[in-house]
mmCIF file of C-alpha atoms in Angstrom:
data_model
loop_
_atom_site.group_PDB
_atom_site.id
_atom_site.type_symbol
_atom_site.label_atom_id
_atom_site.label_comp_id
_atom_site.label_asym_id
_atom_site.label_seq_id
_atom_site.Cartn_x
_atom_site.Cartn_y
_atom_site.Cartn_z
ATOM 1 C CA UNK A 1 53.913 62.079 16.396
ATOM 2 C CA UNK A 2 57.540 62.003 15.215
ATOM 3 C CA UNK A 3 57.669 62.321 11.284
ATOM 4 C CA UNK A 4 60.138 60.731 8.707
ATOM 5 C CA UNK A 5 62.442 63.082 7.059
ATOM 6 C CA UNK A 6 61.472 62.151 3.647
ATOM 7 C CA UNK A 7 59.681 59.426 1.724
ATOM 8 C CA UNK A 8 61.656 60.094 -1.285
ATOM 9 C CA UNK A 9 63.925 56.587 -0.749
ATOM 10 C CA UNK A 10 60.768 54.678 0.233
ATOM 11 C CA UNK A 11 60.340 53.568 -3.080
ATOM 12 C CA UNK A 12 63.949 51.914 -3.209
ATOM 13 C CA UNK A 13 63.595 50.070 -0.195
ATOM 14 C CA UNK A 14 60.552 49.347 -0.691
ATOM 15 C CA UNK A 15 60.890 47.242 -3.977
ATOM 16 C CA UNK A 16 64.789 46.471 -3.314
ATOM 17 C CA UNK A 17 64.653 42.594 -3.043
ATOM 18 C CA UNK A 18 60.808 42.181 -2.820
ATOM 19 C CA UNK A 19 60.824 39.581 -0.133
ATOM 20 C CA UNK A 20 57.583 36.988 0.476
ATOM 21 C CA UNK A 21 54.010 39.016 0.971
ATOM 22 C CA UNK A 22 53.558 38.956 4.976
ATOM 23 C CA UNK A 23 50.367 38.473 6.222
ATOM 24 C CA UNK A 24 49.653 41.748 7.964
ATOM 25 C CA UNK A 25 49.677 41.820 11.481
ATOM 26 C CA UNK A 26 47.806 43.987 13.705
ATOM 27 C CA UNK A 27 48.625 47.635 13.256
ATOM 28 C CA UNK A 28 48.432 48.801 17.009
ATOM 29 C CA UNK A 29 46.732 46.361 19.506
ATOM 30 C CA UNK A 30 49.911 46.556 21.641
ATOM 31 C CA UNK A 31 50.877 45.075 24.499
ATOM 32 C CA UNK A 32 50.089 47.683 26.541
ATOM 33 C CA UNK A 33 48.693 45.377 29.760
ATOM 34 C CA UNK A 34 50.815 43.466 31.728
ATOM 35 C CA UNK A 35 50.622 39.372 30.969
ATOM 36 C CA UNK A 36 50.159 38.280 34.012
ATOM 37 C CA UNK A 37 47.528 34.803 33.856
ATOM 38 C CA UNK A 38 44.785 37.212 35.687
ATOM 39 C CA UNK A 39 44.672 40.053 32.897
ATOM 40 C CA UNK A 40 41.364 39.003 31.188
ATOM 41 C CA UNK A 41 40.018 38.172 34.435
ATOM 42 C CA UNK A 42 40.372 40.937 36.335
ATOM 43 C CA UNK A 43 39.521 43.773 33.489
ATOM 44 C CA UNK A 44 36.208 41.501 33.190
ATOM 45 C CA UNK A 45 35.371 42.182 36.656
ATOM 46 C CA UNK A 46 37.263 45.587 36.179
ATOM 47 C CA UNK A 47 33.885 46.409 33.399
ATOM 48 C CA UNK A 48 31.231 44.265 35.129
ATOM 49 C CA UNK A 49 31.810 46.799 38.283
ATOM 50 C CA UNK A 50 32.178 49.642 36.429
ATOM 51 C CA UNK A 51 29.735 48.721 33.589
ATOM 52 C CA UNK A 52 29.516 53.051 32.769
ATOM 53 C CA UNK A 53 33.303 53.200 32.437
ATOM 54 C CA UNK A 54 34.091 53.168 28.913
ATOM 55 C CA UNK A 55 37.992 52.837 29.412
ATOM 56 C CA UNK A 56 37.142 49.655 31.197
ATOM 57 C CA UNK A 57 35.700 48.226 28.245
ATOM 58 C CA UNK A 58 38.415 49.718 25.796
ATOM 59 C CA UNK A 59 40.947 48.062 28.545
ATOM 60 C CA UNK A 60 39.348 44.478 28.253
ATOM 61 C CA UNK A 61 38.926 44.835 24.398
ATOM 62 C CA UNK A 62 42.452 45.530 23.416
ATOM 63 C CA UNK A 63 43.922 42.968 26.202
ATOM 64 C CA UNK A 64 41.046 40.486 24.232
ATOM 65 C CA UNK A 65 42.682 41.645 20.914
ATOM 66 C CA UNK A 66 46.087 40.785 22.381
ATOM 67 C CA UNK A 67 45.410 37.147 23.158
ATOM 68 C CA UNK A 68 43.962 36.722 20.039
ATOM 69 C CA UNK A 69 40.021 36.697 20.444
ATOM 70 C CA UNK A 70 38.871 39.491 18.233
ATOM 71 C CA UNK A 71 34.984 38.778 18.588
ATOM 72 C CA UNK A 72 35.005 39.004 22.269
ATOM 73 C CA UNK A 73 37.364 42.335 21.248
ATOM 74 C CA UNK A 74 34.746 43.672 19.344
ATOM 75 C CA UNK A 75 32.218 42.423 21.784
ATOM 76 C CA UNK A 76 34.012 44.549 24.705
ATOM 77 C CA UNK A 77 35.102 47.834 22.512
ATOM 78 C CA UNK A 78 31.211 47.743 21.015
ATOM 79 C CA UNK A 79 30.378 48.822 24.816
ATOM 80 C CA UNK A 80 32.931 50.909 24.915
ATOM 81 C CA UNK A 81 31.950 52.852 22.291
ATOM 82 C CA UNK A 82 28.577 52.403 23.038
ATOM 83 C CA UNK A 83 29.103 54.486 26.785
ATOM 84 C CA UNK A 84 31.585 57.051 24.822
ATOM 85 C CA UNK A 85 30.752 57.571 21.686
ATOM 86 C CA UNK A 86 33.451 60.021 20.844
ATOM 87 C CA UNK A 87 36.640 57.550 21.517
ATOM 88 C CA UNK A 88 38.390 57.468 18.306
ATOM 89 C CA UNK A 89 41.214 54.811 19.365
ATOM 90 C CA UNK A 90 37.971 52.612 20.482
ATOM 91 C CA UNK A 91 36.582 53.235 16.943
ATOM 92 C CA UNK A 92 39.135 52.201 15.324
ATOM 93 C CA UNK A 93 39.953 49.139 17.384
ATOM 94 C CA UNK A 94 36.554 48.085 17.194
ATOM 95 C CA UNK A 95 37.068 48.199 13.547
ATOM 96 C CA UNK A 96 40.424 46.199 13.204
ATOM 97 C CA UNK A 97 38.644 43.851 15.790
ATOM 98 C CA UNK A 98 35.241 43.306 13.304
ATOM 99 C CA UNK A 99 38.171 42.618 10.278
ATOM 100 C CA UNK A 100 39.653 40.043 12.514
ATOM 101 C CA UNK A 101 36.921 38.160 13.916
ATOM 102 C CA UNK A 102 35.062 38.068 9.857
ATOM 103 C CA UNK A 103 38.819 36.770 9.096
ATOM 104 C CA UNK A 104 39.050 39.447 6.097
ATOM 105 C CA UNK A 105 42.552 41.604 7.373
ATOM 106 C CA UNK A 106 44.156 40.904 3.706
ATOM 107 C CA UNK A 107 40.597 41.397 1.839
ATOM 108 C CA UNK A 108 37.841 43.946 1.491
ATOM 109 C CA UNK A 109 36.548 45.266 4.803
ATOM 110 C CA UNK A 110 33.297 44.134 6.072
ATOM 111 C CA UNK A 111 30.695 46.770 6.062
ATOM 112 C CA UNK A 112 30.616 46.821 9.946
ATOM 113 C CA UNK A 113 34.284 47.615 10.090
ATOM 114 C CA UNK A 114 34.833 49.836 7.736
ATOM 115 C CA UNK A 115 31.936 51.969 9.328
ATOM 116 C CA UNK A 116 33.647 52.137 12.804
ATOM 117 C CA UNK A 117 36.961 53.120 10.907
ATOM 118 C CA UNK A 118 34.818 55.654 9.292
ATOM 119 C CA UNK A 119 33.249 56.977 12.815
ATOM 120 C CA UNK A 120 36.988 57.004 14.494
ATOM 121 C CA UNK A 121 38.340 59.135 11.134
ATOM 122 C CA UNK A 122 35.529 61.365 11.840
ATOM 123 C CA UNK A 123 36.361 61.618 15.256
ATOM 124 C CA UNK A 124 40.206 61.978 14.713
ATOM 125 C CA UNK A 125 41.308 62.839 10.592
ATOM 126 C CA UNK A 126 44.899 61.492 11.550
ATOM 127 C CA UNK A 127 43.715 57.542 13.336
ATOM 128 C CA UNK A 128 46.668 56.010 11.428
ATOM 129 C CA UNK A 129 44.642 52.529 12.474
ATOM 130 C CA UNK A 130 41.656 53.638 10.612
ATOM 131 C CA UNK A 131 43.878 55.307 7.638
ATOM 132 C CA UNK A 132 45.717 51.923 7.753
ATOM 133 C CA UNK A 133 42.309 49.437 7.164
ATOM 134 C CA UNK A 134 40.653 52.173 4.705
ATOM 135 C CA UNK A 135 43.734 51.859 2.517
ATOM 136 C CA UNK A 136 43.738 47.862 3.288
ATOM 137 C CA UNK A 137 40.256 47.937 1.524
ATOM 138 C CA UNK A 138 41.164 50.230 -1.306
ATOM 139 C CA UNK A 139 43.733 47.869 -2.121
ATOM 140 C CA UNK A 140 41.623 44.901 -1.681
ATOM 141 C CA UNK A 141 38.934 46.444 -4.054
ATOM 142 C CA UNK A 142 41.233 46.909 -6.795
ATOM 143 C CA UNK A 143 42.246 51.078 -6.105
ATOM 144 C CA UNK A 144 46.221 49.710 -5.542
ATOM 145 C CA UNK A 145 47.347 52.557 -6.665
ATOM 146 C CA UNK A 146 45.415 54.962 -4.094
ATOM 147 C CA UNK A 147 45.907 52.461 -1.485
ATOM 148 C CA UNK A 148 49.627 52.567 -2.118
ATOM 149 C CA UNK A 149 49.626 56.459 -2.320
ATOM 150 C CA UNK A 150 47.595 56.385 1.251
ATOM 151 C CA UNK A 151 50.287 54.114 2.931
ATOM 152 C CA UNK A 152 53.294 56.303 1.715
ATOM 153 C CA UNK A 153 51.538 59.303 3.171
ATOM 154 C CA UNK A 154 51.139 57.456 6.264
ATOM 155 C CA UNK A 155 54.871 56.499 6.376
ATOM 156 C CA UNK A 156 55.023 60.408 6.847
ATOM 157 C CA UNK A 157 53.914 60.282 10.269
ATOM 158 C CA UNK A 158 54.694 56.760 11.688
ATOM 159 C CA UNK A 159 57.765 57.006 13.772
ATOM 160 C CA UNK A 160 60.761 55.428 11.646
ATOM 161 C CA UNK A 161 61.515 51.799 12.939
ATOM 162 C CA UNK A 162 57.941 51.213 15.002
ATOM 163 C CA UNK A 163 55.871 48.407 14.421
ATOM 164 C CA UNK A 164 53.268 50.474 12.614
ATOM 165 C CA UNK A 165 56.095 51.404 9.305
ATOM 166 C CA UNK A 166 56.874 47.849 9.583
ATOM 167 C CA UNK A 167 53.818 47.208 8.815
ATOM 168 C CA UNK A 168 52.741 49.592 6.300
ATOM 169 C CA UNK A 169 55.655 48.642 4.582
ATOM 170 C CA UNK A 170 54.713 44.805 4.560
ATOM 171 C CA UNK A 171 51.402 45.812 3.193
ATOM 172 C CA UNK A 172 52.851 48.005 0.552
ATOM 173 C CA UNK A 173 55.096 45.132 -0.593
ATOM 174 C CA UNK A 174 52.189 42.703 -0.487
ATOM 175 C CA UNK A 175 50.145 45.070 -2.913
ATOM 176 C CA UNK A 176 53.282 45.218 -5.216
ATOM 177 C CA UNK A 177 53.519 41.593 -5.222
ATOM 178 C CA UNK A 178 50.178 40.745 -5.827
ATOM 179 C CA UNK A 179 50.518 43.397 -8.694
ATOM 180 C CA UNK A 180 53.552 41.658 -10.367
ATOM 181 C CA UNK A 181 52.104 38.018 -9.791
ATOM 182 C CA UNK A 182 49.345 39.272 -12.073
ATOM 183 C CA UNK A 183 51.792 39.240 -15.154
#
């Protein structure tokens, strides 16, 4: 993983000309199939004729977390997991899947979740998806501060100018706000 030089003007940018709380997108589902109209379609009959292939069902899960259906996500990575127990990615997009589908990305984690981001941490200590959500639910349960501190340590190992800093950053700006809308 490529690492930032130094967090130590974070903080500047970060509260320079605190724009609008985002809602947080997804940290990384990415487009990583091609979007062809037959995607879904064929990685469905991909996993129903490979049904022991847990990359199958990791394949179909993230290309169902792509077009936006996180419960047949979760559906698909829960196999996935469930042939391969020991696939941290799948952990932890079976996690960000479960927040999706209960509708609770900006609140506390459900239970389900937070236990697959828990499994895919103890898989893989660095999952910056799993990392990301844990902190998401620190901040949602009122620990902004250790949430906060969590995000700028991952914006030590997110590669400067990806998607994933963009959107620690928008999270980290969200807590902030939320903090000064309390005054």
């Amino acid at each position: 993983m490529m690492r930032s030089s130094s967090i130590g003007d974070d903080w500047a940018v970060l509260t320079g000309g605190v724009p609008a709380p985002r809602r947080t997108g997804p940290l990384s589902f990415v487009p990583m199939l091609g979007r062809g109209g037959d995607t879904l379609q064929r990685l469905t009959a991909e996993a129903v004729r490979h049904p022991d292939d847990a990359s199958a069902f990791e394949r179909l899960g993230i290309a169902h977390a792509n077009a936006g259906d996180h419960v047949r996500a979760a559906e698909a990575l829960g196999e996935a997991v469930a042939i391969d127990p020991v696939r941290s990615r799948a952990w932890s997009a079976l996690g960000e899947a479960r927040a999706r589908a209960a509708g609770s990305v900006d609140g506390p984690v459900p239970h389900a979740a937070r236990d697959a981001f828990s499994r895919a941490l103890a898989i893989d200590p660095e999952d910056v998806r799993a990392q990301f959500y844990l902190a998401m639910d620190k901040d949602a349960r009122g620990a902004r501060e250790e949430a906060v501190g969590d995000w700028m340590e991952l914006l030590r190992v997110v590669p400067l100018g990806s998607k994933p800093e963009e959107t620690i950053r928008a999270a980290i700006l969200a807590s902030l706000q939320r903090e000064l809308n309390k005054d």
